[in-house]
């Protein structure tokens, strides 16, 4: 029996034909609205909203298999009310995202983009002892706001660079502390004492806008902010102001509140490294994400439990 399934068209080249056995695929590109019909599963990207209207228009829907760790593009309450399962792709993108976090960390602390721009501009006049002075990592403090899989992976990369690690999390992480020497602190201490603050919390009503004018003011003068987690954790205009005034030393971002739009003031702010949401953008990771999403669909449509359910 063939099952009708909507799949993000952007995944087509990441999936093998063998993974799609018994699925009647309708490829749905990002610029197309979610259609009405008798599809039983949808495999969307994080950019596609799946809520009450979509559930009403897809009355036979059994699963939303999100191709992301996050799932704030899905109305979980509406899904649960209709008995629709929701899955995500946790774990598989941990290392890729942690590596990109470190790319941003190194790019901001050592002013790499400014260096590239200087060389390309033709204005570089040669070596100078005070040219593009950055932050030496050894002896400084990395503060992790959140210590889930990705936060811990970022922290585990820190000791060889000589960084002290602090983290703020709801529960202590004994293994992480043992392996890295990390210290669990409250968010206020983390902001005040960290030279680099890296965000690794999910998007919830409590964390939305957690980095705002007030919390930015608590950060050390010259501190650096890194965000590869969720765009709506940061108030972009407040961040831009903190960079303009020199209160913050730099910011490295891969996610934004209203992607692909970025606040114009942030785009113009000094000492920023702004990336186009490529935290998981390795061929291996994106392929694994697509495969997990489709495997969740196959499991549910064959009467088995989902592999990575969001709830239940």
Backbone as CSV, one residue per row, in Angstrom:
resi,resn,N_x,N_y,N_z,CA_x,CA_y,CA_z,C_x,C_y,C_z
1,UNK,0.846,-1.201,0.000,0.000,0.000,0.000,0.879,1.248,0.000
2,UNK,0.546,2.214,-0.834,1.322,3.441,-0.922,0.640,4.550,-0.127
3,UNK,1.424,5.242,0.699,0.907,6.308,1.557,1.246,7.667,0.953
4,UNK,0.277,8.561,0.917,0.511,9.902,0.374,1.187,10.781,1.428
5,UNK,2.332,11.336,1.054,3.155,12.092,2.000,3.647,13.381,1.351
6,UNK,3.542,14.485,2.093,4.118,15.761,1.675,5.535,15.868,2.228
7,UNK,6.498,16.175,1.365,7.895,16.287,1.798,8.487,17.575,1.237
8,UNK,9.220,18.307,2.065,9.891,19.527,1.608,10.760,19.215,0.389
9,UNK,10.542,19.949,-0.689,11.257,19.679,-1.943,12.762,19.867,-1.790
10,UNK,13.156,20.693,-0.827,14.582,20.961,-0.627,15.332,19.725,-0.132
11,UNK,14.598,18.679,0.275,15.222,17.456,0.781,15.433,16.401,-0.301
12,UNK,14.918,16.658,-1.496,14.884,15.604,-2.511,16.267,15.030,-2.804
13,UNK,17.267,15.878,-2.903,18.610,15.399,-3.233,19.355,14.813,-2.036
14,UNK,18.757,14.893,-0.860,19.388,14.341,0.348,18.866,12.947,0.686
15,UNK,17.844,12.505,-0.019,17.204,11.230,0.304,17.463,10.196,-0.783
16,UNK,17.662,8.956,-0.344,17.807,7.842,-1.276,16.425,7.282,-1.619
17,UNK,16.301,6.759,-2.829,15.021,6.197,-3.243,14.575,5.071,-2.312
18,UNK,15.539,4.314,-1.800,15.212,3.191,-0.920,14.554,3.649,0.380
19,UNK,14.813,4.895,0.784,14.220,5.422,2.014,12.749,5.779,1.821
20,UNK,12.312,5.867,0.582,10.966,6.335,0.270,10.034,5.215,-0.179
21,UNK,10.422,3.968,0.104,9.619,2.814,-0.285,8.194,2.925,0.251
22,UNK,7.224,2.649,-0.602,5.800,2.654,-0.254,5.254,4.044,0.080
23,UNK,5.990,5.073,-0.261,5.515,6.439,-0.036,5.216,7.091,-1.378
24,UNK,4.046,7.667,-1.489,3.650,8.431,-2.674,3.956,9.898,-2.356
25,UNK,5.115,10.361,-2.806,5.637,11.652,-2.379,5.092,12.789,-3.233
26,UNK,4.652,13.847,-2.553,4.412,15.139,-3.192,5.470,16.089,-2.662
27,UNK,6.350,16.547,-3.547,7.420,17.456,-3.130,6.856,18.871,-3.022
28,UNK,7.092,19.500,-1.877,6.486,20.795,-1.567,7.589,21.813,-1.322
29,UNK,7.747,22.754,-2.236,8.812,23.744,-2.086,8.409,24.821,-1.082
30,UNK,9.416,25.515,-0.575,9.199,26.480,0.510,8.246,27.599,0.117
31,UNK,8.174,27.938,-1.172,7.308,29.040,-1.597,5.876,28.597,-1.889
32,UNK,5.582,27.319,-1.708,4.228,26.820,-1.936,3.471,26.724,-0.613
33,UNK,2.208,27.098,-0.579,1.421,26.926,0.646,1.146,25.445,0.892
34,UNK,0.888,25.105,2.135,0.524,23.732,2.471,-0.851,23.443,1.889
35,UNK,-0.980,22.413,1.071,-2.250,22.187,0.370,-3.289,21.482,1.239
36,UNK,-4.518,21.463,0.727,-5.582,20.656,1.312,-5.551,19.284,0.640
37,UNK,-5.930,18.242,1.402,-5.979,16.935,0.762,-5.885,15.787,1.735
38,UNK,-5.677,14.589,1.178,-5.728,13.373,1.992,-4.345,12.825,2.331
39,UNK,-3.339,13.681,2.357,-2.004,13.244,2.751,-2.013,12.785,4.214
40,UNK,-1.217,11.779,4.505,-1.217,11.208,5.863,0.014,11.609,6.663
41,UNK,0.971,12.251,6.009,2.185,12.679,6.708,2.754,13.900,6.007
42,UNK,3.461,14.718,6.781,4.166,15.869,6.213,5.549,15.926,6.833
43,UNK,6.547,16.186,5.986,7.940,16.319,6.417,8.367,17.744,6.083
44,UNK,8.148,18.697,7.012,8.412,20.104,6.709,9.774,20.559,7.227
45,UNK,10.228,21.674,6.677,11.360,22.384,7.240,10.865,23.286,8.361
46,UNK,11.804,23.826,9.111,11.460,24.676,10.249,10.737,25.948,9.817
47,UNK,10.880,26.321,8.559,10.281,27.556,8.052,8.793,27.409,7.715
48,UNK,8.255,26.197,7.746,6.839,25.992,7.391,5.988,25.848,8.656
49,UNK,5.014,26.722,8.810,4.099,26.638,9.943,3.082,25.523,9.716
50,UNK,2.911,24.695,10.732,1.905,23.636,10.689,1.047,23.789,11.947
51,UNK,-0.147,24.351,11.764,-1.020,24.626,12.902,-2.456,24.238,12.616
52,UNK,-3.384,24.906,13.288,-4.791,24.538,13.222,-5.355,24.481,11.819
53,UNK,-5.045,25.490,11.000,-5.566,25.511,9.632,-5.039,24.334,8.820
54,UNK,-3.754,24.069,8.968,-3.144,22.963,8.226,-3.727,21.623,8.667
55,UNK,-3.940,21.456,9.965,-4.530,20.195,10.448,-5.966,20.032,9.929
56,UNK,-6.695,21.139,9.870,-8.059,21.083,9.348,-8.069,20.705,7.865
57,UNK,-7.084,21.244,7.124,-7.019,20.990,5.689,-6.417,19.628,5.350
58,UNK,-5.806,18.996,6.337,-5.212,17.664,6.149,-5.845,16.705,7.161
59,UNK,-7.104,16.355,6.979,-7.843,15.601,8.005,-7.312,14.192,8.247
60,UNK,-6.549,13.638,7.309,-6.013,12.285,7.477,-4.591,12.265,8.034
61,UNK,-4.092,13.446,8.377,-2.699,13.552,8.813,-2.450,12.749,10.090
62,UNK,-1.378,11.970,10.079,-1.011,11.156,11.245,0.289,11.600,11.899
63,UNK,1.174,12.249,11.132,2.472,12.640,11.684,3.022,13.877,10.989
64,UNK,3.619,14.759,11.798,4.437,15.867,11.313,5.877,15.519,11.695
65,UNK,6.696,15.194,10.705,8.086,14.794,10.954,9.003,15.969,10.633
66,UNK,9.246,16.812,11.622,10.015,18.037,11.429,11.481,17.725,11.153
67,UNK,12.060,18.415,10.199,13.473,18.224,9.875,14.277,19.292,10.612
68,UNK,14.331,19.154,11.923,15.023,20.108,12.795,14.973,19.562,14.214
69,UNK,15.840,20.095,15.054,15.717,19.795,16.486,14.543,20.571,17.057
70,UNK,14.423,21.830,16.652,13.321,22.659,17.129,12.006,22.264,16.493
71,UNK,10.930,22.734,17.102,9.594,22.425,16.574,8.625,23.557,16.875
72,UNK,9.165,24.775,16.982,8.285,25.915,17.257,7.532,26.368,16.015
73,UNK,7.687,25.641,14.903,6.860,25.870,13.717,5.615,24.987,13.715
74,UNK,5.439,24.188,14.767,4.298,23.278,14.855,3.464,23.637,16.086
75,UNK,2.164,23.731,15.915,1.257,23.962,17.041,1.053,22.621,17.751
76,UNK,1.810,22.403,18.818,1.785,21.116,19.498,0.435,20.835,20.149
77,UNK,-0.194,21.867,20.659,-1.505,21.678,21.295,-2.523,21.203,20.265
78,UNK,-2.550,21.877,19.114,-3.481,21.487,18.059,-3.172,20.081,17.558
79,UNK,-1.891,19.752,17.464,-1.502,18.414,16.999,-1.983,17.344,17.972
80,UNK,-1.746,17.592,19.249,-2.133,16.590,20.253,-3.651,16.431,20.302
81,UNK,-4.373,17.539,20.167,-5.838,17.471,20.186,-6.380,16.622,19.035
82,UNK,-5.679,16.654,17.911,-6.121,15.899,16.745,-5.481,14.513,16.656
83,UNK,-4.634,14.183,17.647,-3.986,12.880,17.641,-2.897,12.746,16.596
84,UNK,-2.319,13.879,16.199,-1.235,13.858,15.216,0.099,13.828,15.956
85,UNK,0.943,12.874,15.619,2.265,12.782,16.232,3.190,13.833,15.642
86,UNK,4.109,14.323,16.461,5.122,15.279,16.011,6.487,14.719,16.390
87,UNK,7.410,14.716,15.429,8.764,14.242,15.698,9.774,15.300,15.274
88,UNK,10.985,15.161,15.763,12.080,16.059,15.384,13.333,15.235,15.109
89,UNK,14.474,15.900,14.973,15.711,15.183,14.644,16.806,15.525,15.655
90,UNK,16.652,15.125,16.910,17.639,15.478,17.930,18.912,14.647,17.797
91,UNK,19.988,15.172,18.389,21.218,14.387,18.473,22.075,14.433,17.234
92,UNK,21.479,14.263,16.062,22.254,14.106,14.839,23.045,15.362,14.465
93,UNK,22.546,16.540,14.860,23.242,17.759,14.459,24.089,18.371,15.569
94,UNK,24.295,17.623,16.646,25.027,18.154,17.804,26.429,18.618,17.426
95,UNK,27.214,17.737,16.817,28.605,18.085,16.523,28.710,19.174,15.466
96,UNK,27.884,19.102,14.434,27.947,20.126,13.392,27.648,21.505,13.972
97,UNK,26.634,21.586,14.838,26.263,22.885,15.411,27.308,23.359,16.420
98,UNK,27.846,22.424,17.201,28.904,22.802,18.147,30.136,23.309,17.402
99,UNK,30.475,22.663,16.290,31.623,23.125,15.499,31.379,24.528,14.965
100,UNK,30.162,24.787,14.471,29.883,26.119,13.941,29.886,27.165,15.057
101,UNK,29.420,26.784,16.230,29.494,27.696,17.377,30.934,28.111,17.627
102,UNK,31.828,27.135,17.551,33.243,27.454,17.745,33.800,28.273,16.588
103,UNK,33.300,28.047,15.381,33.727,28.892,14.262,33.365,30.351,14.538
104,UNK,32.161,30.585,15.037,31.748,31.945,15.389,32.556,32.493,16.557
105,UNK,32.810,31.631,17.530,33.583,32.057,18.698,34.973,32.515,18.275
106,UNK,35.639,31.739,17.444,36.988,32.102,16.994,36.957,33.304,16.056
107,UNK,35.943,33.358,15.188,35.850,34.483,14.260,35.646,35.805,14.982
108,UNK,34.860,35.780,16.066,34.601,37.026,16.802,35.766,37.391,17.722
109,UNK,36.318,36.414,18.410,37.400,36.748,19.346,38.660,37.196,18.613
110,UNK,38.887,36.679,17.407,40.103,37.044,16.664,39.829,37.935,15.460
111,UNK,38.600,38.434,15.336,38.247,39.476,14.365,38.552,39.052,12.916
112,UNK,38.186,37.815,12.603,38.542,37.247,11.305,37.861,37.961,10.140
113,UNK,36.581,38.266,10.281,35.875,38.916,9.170,36.462,40.293,8.895
114,UNK,36.791,41.027,9.947,37.426,42.328,9.753,38.768,42.181,9.035
115,UNK,39.500,41.134,9.371,40.774,40.878,8.710,40.604,40.566,7.234
116,UNK,39.627,39.729,6.918,39.348,39.399,5.513,38.951,40.664,4.759
117,UNK,38.068,41.457,5.360,37.621,42.685,4.701,38.788,43.649,4.451
118,UNK,39.691,43.742,5.422,40.833,44.640,5.284,41.720,44.222,4.115
119,UNK,42.005,42.936,4.024,42.858,42.450,2.943,42.179,42.657,1.589
120,UNK,40.886,42.302,1.491,40.186,42.420,0.211,40.013,43.882,-0.225
121,UNK,39.964,44.789,0.728,39.726,46.198,0.399,40.923,46.864,-0.261
122,UNK,42.106,46.275,-0.112,43.318,46.900,-0.625,43.897,47.948,0.307
123,UNK,43.291,48.105,1.490,43.749,49.133,2.436,44.788,48.612,3.427
124,UNK,45.089,47.329,3.374,46.071,46.765,4.309,47.476,47.252,3.941
125,UNK,48.146,47.859,4.903,49.469,48.438,4.645,50.599,47.620,5.246
126,UNK,50.249,46.440,5.790,51.285,45.595,6.373,51.094,45.403,7.864
127,UNK,51.953,44.585,8.452,51.853,44.218,9.867,51.995,45.435,10.763
128,UNK,51.174,45.457,11.822,51.263,46.541,12.809,50.991,45.933,14.177
129,UNK,51.724,46.335,15.206,51.578,45.674,16.515,50.219,45.849,17.182
130,UNK,49.429,46.801,16.720,48.116,47.009,17.330,46.971,46.761,16.346
131,UNK,47.271,46.078,15.287,46.259,45.864,14.260,45.324,44.721,14.633
132,UNK,44.007,44.996,14.672,42.957,44.002,14.900,43.258,43.117,16.111
133,UNK,43.551,43.771,17.218,43.816,43.008,18.442,42.530,42.338,18.926
134,UNK,42.630,41.067,19.235,41.467,40.311,19.673,41.617,39.797,21.087
135,UNK,40.832,38.793,21.409,40.799,38.220,22.757,41.507,36.871,22.745
136,UNK,42.523,36.714,23.576,43.173,35.413,23.726,42.305,34.549,24.636
137,UNK,42.046,33.327,24.219,41.078,32.504,24.941,41.588,32.013,26.278
138,UNK,42.844,31.630,26.345,43.369,31.035,27.580,43.199,31.980,28.762
139,UNK,42.624,31.440,29.824,42.428,32.227,31.036,41.124,32.994,31.094
140,UNK,40.346,32.947,30.008,39.058,33.626,30.000,37.928,32.629,30.244
141,UNK,36.709,33.148,30.336,35.568,32.323,30.753,34.509,32.258,29.658
142,UNK,34.103,31.029,29.353,32.995,30.765,28.445,31.767,30.445,29.272
143,UNK,30.699,31.191,29.063,29.448,30.948,29.769,28.416,30.359,28.841
144,UNK,27.894,29.191,29.205,26.893,28.500,28.390,25.519,28.702,29.011
145,UNK,24.657,29.391,28.307,23.275,29.542,28.770,22.485,28.376,28.193
146,UNK,22.387,27.311,28.982,21.806,26.061,28.526,22.905,25.029,28.351
147,UNK,22.635,23.806,28.806,23.656,22.755,28.729,23.021,21.435,28.328
148,UNK,22.275,21.482,27.221,21.781,20.252,26.626,22.873,19.625,25.776
149,UNK,22.474,18.838,24.792,23.465,18.142,23.957,24.456,19.108,23.313
150,UNK,23.929,20.151,22.668,24.808,21.060,21.929,25.618,21.921,22.889
151,UNK,24.981,22.445,23.917,25.712,23.254,24.892,26.871,22.485,25.498
152,UNK,26.640,21.242,25.877,27.721,20.440,26.445,28.805,20.155,25.412
153,UNK,28.404,19.909,24.161,29.407,19.659,23.117,30.290,20.884,22.909
154,UNK,29.695,22.068,22.970,30.484,23.300,22.880,31.433,23.394,24.075
155,UNK,30.925,23.114,25.272,31.744,23.194,26.473,32.883,22.191,26.490
156,UNK,32.655,21.006,25.953,33.709,19.979,25.943,34.859,20.353,25.015
157,UNK,34.619,21.242,24.079,35.681,21.696,23.181,36.515,22.811,23.808
158,UNK,36.108,23.327,24.962,36.733,24.519,25.531,38.047,24.277,26.292
159,UNK,38.160,23.220,27.120,39.384,23.082,27.929,40.688,23.089,27.150
160,UNK,40.793,22.457,25.975,42.076,22.532,25.257,42.492,23.948,24.876
161,UNK,41.528,24.862,24.801,41.841,26.263,24.510,42.173,27.058,25.775
162,UNK,42.093,26.411,26.929,42.400,27.098,28.171,41.263,27.929,28.717
163,UNK,40.056,27.714,28.220,38.892,28.457,28.696,38.294,27.801,29.933
164,UNK,37.945,28.616,30.908,37.102,28.142,32.011,35.665,28.075,31.504
165,UNK,34.887,27.149,32.053,33.512,26.981,31.586,32.544,27.156,32.751
166,UNK,31.552,28.020,32.534,30.402,28.143,33.429,29.159,27.756,32.637
167,UNK,28.143,27.286,33.339,26.889,27.016,32.631,25.709,27.286,33.551
168,UNK,24.615,27.695,32.932,23.353,27.884,33.647,22.350,26.909,33.052
169,UNK,21.784,26.069,33.885,20.826,25.060,33.435,19.900,24.716,34.586
170,UNK,18.740,24.159,34.249,17.770,23.812,35.291,18.284,22.732,36.224
171,UNK,19.055,21.808,35.688,19.560,20.690,36.486,21.073,20.594,36.337
172,UNK,21.767,20.126,37.371,23.221,19.955,37.258,23.572,18.837,36.296
173,UNK,24.731,18.983,35.662,25.222,17.997,34.695,26.533,17.429,35.243
174,UNK,26.423,16.383,36.050,27.578,15.864,36.796,28.692,15.390,35.866
175,UNK,28.343,14.628,34.832,29.371,14.121,33.919,30.079,15.260,33.196
176,UNK,29.306,16.239,32.782,29.865,17.401,32.086,30.819,18.159,33.011
177,UNK,30.422,18.349,34.247,31.281,19.046,35.209,32.568,18.271,35.450
178,UNK,32.438,16.956,35.585,33.628,16.122,35.828,34.595,16.182,34.652
179,UNK,34.057,16.143,33.439,34.907,16.073,32.251,35.541,17.402,31.872
180,UNK,34.893,18.508,32.226,35.363,19.820,31.758,35.771,20.769,32.884
181,UNK,35.434,20.425,34.126,35.653,21.353,35.228,34.655,22.488,35.239
182,UNK,33.557,22.331,34.507,32.553,23.391,34.425,31.874,23.617,35.770
183,UNK,31.450,24.858,35.991,30.760,25.247,37.212,29.350,25.692,36.871
184,UNK,28.363,25.145,37.582,26.977,25.569,37.381,26.706,26.814,38.206
185,UNK,26.144,27.850,37.548,25.865,29.120,38.208,24.479,29.593,37.785
186,UNK,23.994,30.636,38.448,22.723,31.201,37.998,22.978,32.134,36.810
187,UNK,21.919,32.506,36.123,22.073,33.279,34.895,22.702,34.640,35.164
188,UNK,22.405,35.234,36.310,22.948,36.551,36.611,24.467,36.496,36.716
189,UNK,24.985,35.513,37.442,26.438,35.369,37.575,27.067,35.028,36.231
190,UNK,26.395,34.184,35.468,26.916,33.805,34.160,27.109,35.035,33.282
191,UNK,26.111,35.906,33.255,26.199,37.099,32.423,27.283,38.052,32.916
192,UNK,27.414,38.194,34.208,28.346,39.171,34.768,29.805,38.723,34.679
193,UNK,30.051,37.409,34.690,31.433,36.929,34.786,31.988,36.329,33.506
194,UNK,31.154,36.070,32.511,31.629,35.408,31.292,32.211,36.418,30.306
195,UNK,33.319,36.040,29.691,33.895,36.840,28.614,33.206,36.534,27.288
196,UNK,32.707,35.316,27.168,31.959,34.875,25.984,30.699,34.188,26.489
197,UNK,29.545,34.603,26.018,28.277,33.972,26.390,27.718,33.293,25.136
198,UNK,27.462,31.997,25.241,26.926,31.233,24.108,25.563,30.666,24.494
199,UNK,24.580,30.873,23.624,23.192,30.527,23.928,22.844,29.127,23.420
200,UNK,22.257,28.316,24.309,21.914,26.930,23.956,20.631,26.474,24.644
201,UNK,19.656,27.360,24.725,18.373,27.005,25.317,17.312,26.938,24.230
202,UNK,16.251,26.165,24.440,15.172,26.100,23.448,14.331,27.369,23.470
203,UNK,13.538,27.540,22.430,12.618,28.678,22.371,11.344,28.318,23.124
204,UNK,11.103,29.004,24.222,9.898,28.820,25.022,9.378,30.207,25.396
205,UNK,8.161,30.291,25.927,7.696,31.613,26.381,8.628,32.242,27.411
206,UNK,9.292,31.398,28.214,10.189,31.919,29.256,11.507,32.433,28.680
207,UNK,11.971,31.828,27.587,13.279,32.220,27.052,13.187,33.246,25.921
208,UNK,12.013,33.471,25.401,11.874,34.436,24.309,12.346,35.817,24.763
209,UNK,13.288,36.392,24.023,13.815,37.704,24.384,14.652,37.709,25.640
210,UNK,15.215,36.573,26.017,15.988,36.500,27.263,17.240,37.371,27.197
211,UNK,17.739,37.588,25.982,18.841,38.531,25.796,18.235,39.834,25.293
212,UNK,18.119,40.781,26.218,17.454,42.054,25.949,18.291,43.183,26.534
213,UNK,17.777,44.386,26.511,18.555,45.533,26.991,19.023,45.337,28.431
214,UNK,18.152,44.784,29.264,18.498,44.598,30.680,19.588,43.543,30.860
215,UNK,19.430,42.390,30.214,20.422,41.331,30.404,21.739,41.670,29.699
216,UNK,21.667,42.358,28.574,22.897,42.797,27.908,23.683,43.756,28.795
217,UNK,22.966,44.612,29.525,23.639,45.561,30.414,24.374,44.859,31.548
218,UNK,23.925,43.648,31.910,24.588,42.891,32.976,25.870,42.217,32.503
219,UNK,26.034,42.077,31.196,27.224,41.415,30.678,28.451,42.304,30.848
220,UNK,29.606,41.661,30.951,30.872,42.378,31.052,31.049,43.339,29.873
221,UNK,31.654,44.471,30.128,32.011,45.360,29.015,33.027,44.630,28.139
222,UNK,32.764,44.608,26.861,33.660,43.938,25.929,33.370,42.464,25.731
223,UNK,32.351,41.931,26.417,32.019,40.514,26.275,31.485,40.230,24.867
224,UNK,31.493,38.954,24.513,31.081,38.507,23.187,29.872,37.594,23.325
225,UNK,28.879,37.790,22.458,27.664,36.971,22.466,27.642,36.084,21.228
226,UNK,27.346,34.797,21.435,27.233,33.830,20.347,25.842,33.199,20.418
227,UNK,25.178,33.112,19.275,23.862,32.445,19.250,23.735,31.546,18.028
228,UNK,23.726,30.231,18.279,23.431,29.240,17.236,22.193,28.439,17.621
229,UNK,21.414,28.962,18.557,20.280,28.213,19.106,18.967,28.611,18.443
230,UNK,18.334,29.670,18.944,17.051,30.133,18.416,17.095,31.653,18.273
231,UNK,16.593,32.145,17.157,16.670,33.570,16.892,15.900,34.419,17.877
232,UNK,14.736,33.919,18.332,13.900,34.772,19.179,14.363,34.820,20.627
233,UNK,15.531,34.252,20.925,16.123,34.445,22.256,16.671,35.859,22.411
234,UNK,16.964,36.520,21.292,17.695,37.791,21.307,16.828,38.918,20.756
235,UNK,16.789,40.027,21.478,16.178,41.254,20.967,17.223,41.946,20.088
236,UNK,17.025,41.886,18.788,18.075,42.280,17.855,18.430,43.763,17.942
237,UNK,17.447,44.628,18.123,17.766,46.054,18.199,18.558,46.379,19.458
238,UNK,18.210,45.732,20.572,18.961,45.943,21.813,20.400,45.465,21.656
239,UNK,20.594,44.348,20.970,21.945,43.847,20.723,22.728,44.828,19.854
240,UNK,22.075,45.341,18.816,22.747,46.303,17.951,23.202,47.531,18.733
241,UNK,22.358,48.014,19.628,22.716,49.178,20.446,23.904,48.872,21.335
242,UNK,23.937,47.683,21.944,25.051,47.302,22.810,26.360,47.229,22.035
243,UNK,26.281,46.846,20.757,27.479,46.818,19.910,27.878,48.234,19.477
244,UNK,26.893,49.058,19.139,27.176,50.435,18.713,27.861,51.239,19.807
245,UNK,27.421,51.040,21.039,27.990,51.815,22.146,29.316,51.244,22.633
246,UNK,29.677,50.051,22.162,30.915,49.426,22.605,30.783,48.647,23.890
247,UNK,29.555,48.535,24.420,29.400,47.733,25.636,29.734,46.273,25.367
248,UNK,29.262,45.748,24.250,29.660,44.399,23.841,30.830,44.490,22.882
249,UNK,31.714,43.507,22.973,32.876,43.495,22.097,32.575,42.966,20.714
250,UNK,31.643,42.016,20.627,31.315,41.420,19.334,30.113,40.506,19.509
251,UNK,29.548,40.104,18.376,28.462,39.119,18.382,28.597,38.233,17.152
252,UNK,28.378,36.938,17.368,28.380,35.977,16.279,27.053,35.250,16.260
253,UNK,26.287,35.395,15.180,24.924,34.865,15.134,24.714,33.997,13.895
254,UNK,23.957,32.938,14.086,23.566,32.074,12.975,22.048,31.986,12.842
255,UNK,21.319,32.571,13.793,19.857,32.504,13.821,19.301,33.881,14.176
256,UNK,18.058,34.137,13.711,17.479,35.470,13.831,15.982,35.361,14.134
257,UNK,15.432,36.438,14.661,14.046,36.437,15.112,13.060,36.165,13.986
258,UNK,13.281,36.796,12.835,12.311,36.723,11.742,13.021,36.355,10.438
259,UNK,13.687,35.217,10.461,14.465,34.806,9.282,13.586,34.703,8.037
260,UNK,14.146,35.112,6.879,15.520,35.563,6.652,15.738,37.060,6.897
261,UNK,14.727,37.760,7.387,14.898,39.189,7.682,15.764,39.355,8.932
262,UNK,16.614,40.351,8.901,17.455,40.701,10.049,17.269,42.189,10.298
263,UNK,17.169,42.566,11.555,16.959,43.976,11.882,18.048,44.816,11.207
264,UNK,17.662,45.882,10.474,18.662,46.676,9.742,19.740,47.270,10.640
265,UNK,19.372,47.579,11.872,20.373,48.136,12.777,21.420,47.093,13.143
266,UNK,20.990,45.837,13.258,21.941,44.768,13.545,22.835,44.509,12.331
267,UNK,22.254,44.570,11.134,23.052,44.390,9.920,24.162,45.437,9.829
268,UNK,23.899,46.631,10.338,24.862,47.728,10.238,25.785,47.811,11.445
269,UNK,25.541,47.019,12.469,26.300,47.126,13.718,27.746,46.674,13.532
270,UNK,28.670,47.254,14.305,30.076,46.851,14.186,30.341,45.503,14.860
271,UNK,31.454,44.902,14.494,31.983,43.694,15.143,30.970,42.552,15.181
272,UNK,30.307,42.315,14.055,29.367,41.198,13.990,29.840,40.191,12.956
273,UNK,29.561,38.920,13.241,29.703,37.856,12.255,28.319,37.237,12.120
274,UNK,27.696,37.461,10.972,26.308,37.055,10.753,26.262,35.970,9.681
275,UNK,25.780,34.799,10.060,25.726,33.661,9.148,24.279,33.320,8.797
276,UNK,24.046,32.641,7.659,22.682,32.370,7.185,22.126,31.031,7.670
277,UNK,22.083,30.832,8.980,21.499,29.636,9.608,22.085,28.354,8.995
278,UNK,23.382,28.165,9.215,24.076,27.007,8.652,24.642,26.102,9.744
279,UNK,24.060,26.170,10.948,24.588,25.381,12.055,24.695,23.898,11.761
280,UNK,23.727,23.353,11.066,23.743,21.920,10.760,24.160,21.637,9.326
281,UNK,24.732,22.642,8.656,24.965,22.536,7.218,26.256,21.795,6.872
282,UNK,26.262,20.497,7.166,27.249,19.612,6.577,26.465,18.564,5.802
283,UNK,27.072,18.026,4.766,26.364,17.034,3.948,25.924,15.853,4.792
284,UNK,26.809,15.435,5.713,26.489,14.282,6.549,25.293,14.569,7.451
285,UNK,25.313,15.717,8.117,24.257,16.022,9.081,22.915,16.255,8.399
286,UNK,22.886,17.029,7.315,21.616,17.292,6.661,21.029,15.999,6.087
287,UNK,21.882,15.116,5.586,21.405,13.823,5.109,20.816,12.988,6.222
288,UNK,21.480,12.997,7.386,20.970,12.245,8.537,19.648,12.816,9.035
289,UNK,19.525,14.145,9.029,18.279,14.777,9.478,17.104,14.354,8.597
290,UNK,17.321,14.414,7.287,16.259,14.017,6.353,15.906,12.548,6.538
291,UNK,16.936,11.716,6.735,16.704,10.273,6.891,15.918,9.967,8.154
292,UNK,16.217,10.658,9.252,15.500,10.422,10.508,14.040,10.833,10.365
293,UNK,13.806,11.978,9.726,12.430,12.442,9.547,11.619,11.418,8.756
294,UNK,12.179,10.920,7.659,11.463,9.946,6.835,11.316,8.614,7.573
295,UNK,12.326,8.238,8.351,12.219,6.998,9.143,11.098,7.093,10.169
296,UNK,10.893,8.286,10.730,9.764,8.486,11.640,8.440,8.282,10.911
297,UNK,8.348,8.815,9.703,7.135,8.634,8.900,6.912,7.157,8.613
298,UNK,7.931,6.453,8.176,7.810,5.033,7.849,7.370,4.230,9.069
299,UNK,7.944,4.547,10.219,7.581,3.813,11.428,6.104,3.993,11.764
300,UNK,5.643,5.240,11.786,4.268,5.524,12.184,3.274,4.937,11.175
301,UNK,3.560,5.069,9.897,2.633,4.566,8.883,2.607,3.042,8.822
302,UNK,3.608,2.412,9.427,3.624,0.950,9.512,3.205,0.437,10.886
303,UNK,2.569,1.334,11.666,1.999,0.924,12.937,2.978,0.807,14.079
304,UNK,4.159,1.396,13.925,5.180,1.339,14.974,5.296,2.697,15.662
305,UNK,5.913,2.726,16.852,6.104,4.013,17.527,7.109,4.880,16.757
306,UNK,6.959,6.195,16.828,7.961,7.071,16.191,9.311,6.933,16.884
307,UNK,10.373,7.188,16.136,11.727,7.039,16.679,12.096,8.202,17.611
308,UNK,11.683,9.397,17.242,12.087,10.589,18.025,10.869,11.488,18.244
309,UNK,9.927,11.062,19.065,8.724,11.877,19.297,9.030,13.119,20.131
310,UNK,8.323,14.185,19.854,8.448,15.417,20.635,7.707,15.297,21.954
311,UNK,6.571,14.609,21.949,5.800,14.413,23.176,5.229,13.013,23.141
312,UNK,4.722,12.581,24.307,4.117,11.246,24.399,5.154,10.178,24.436
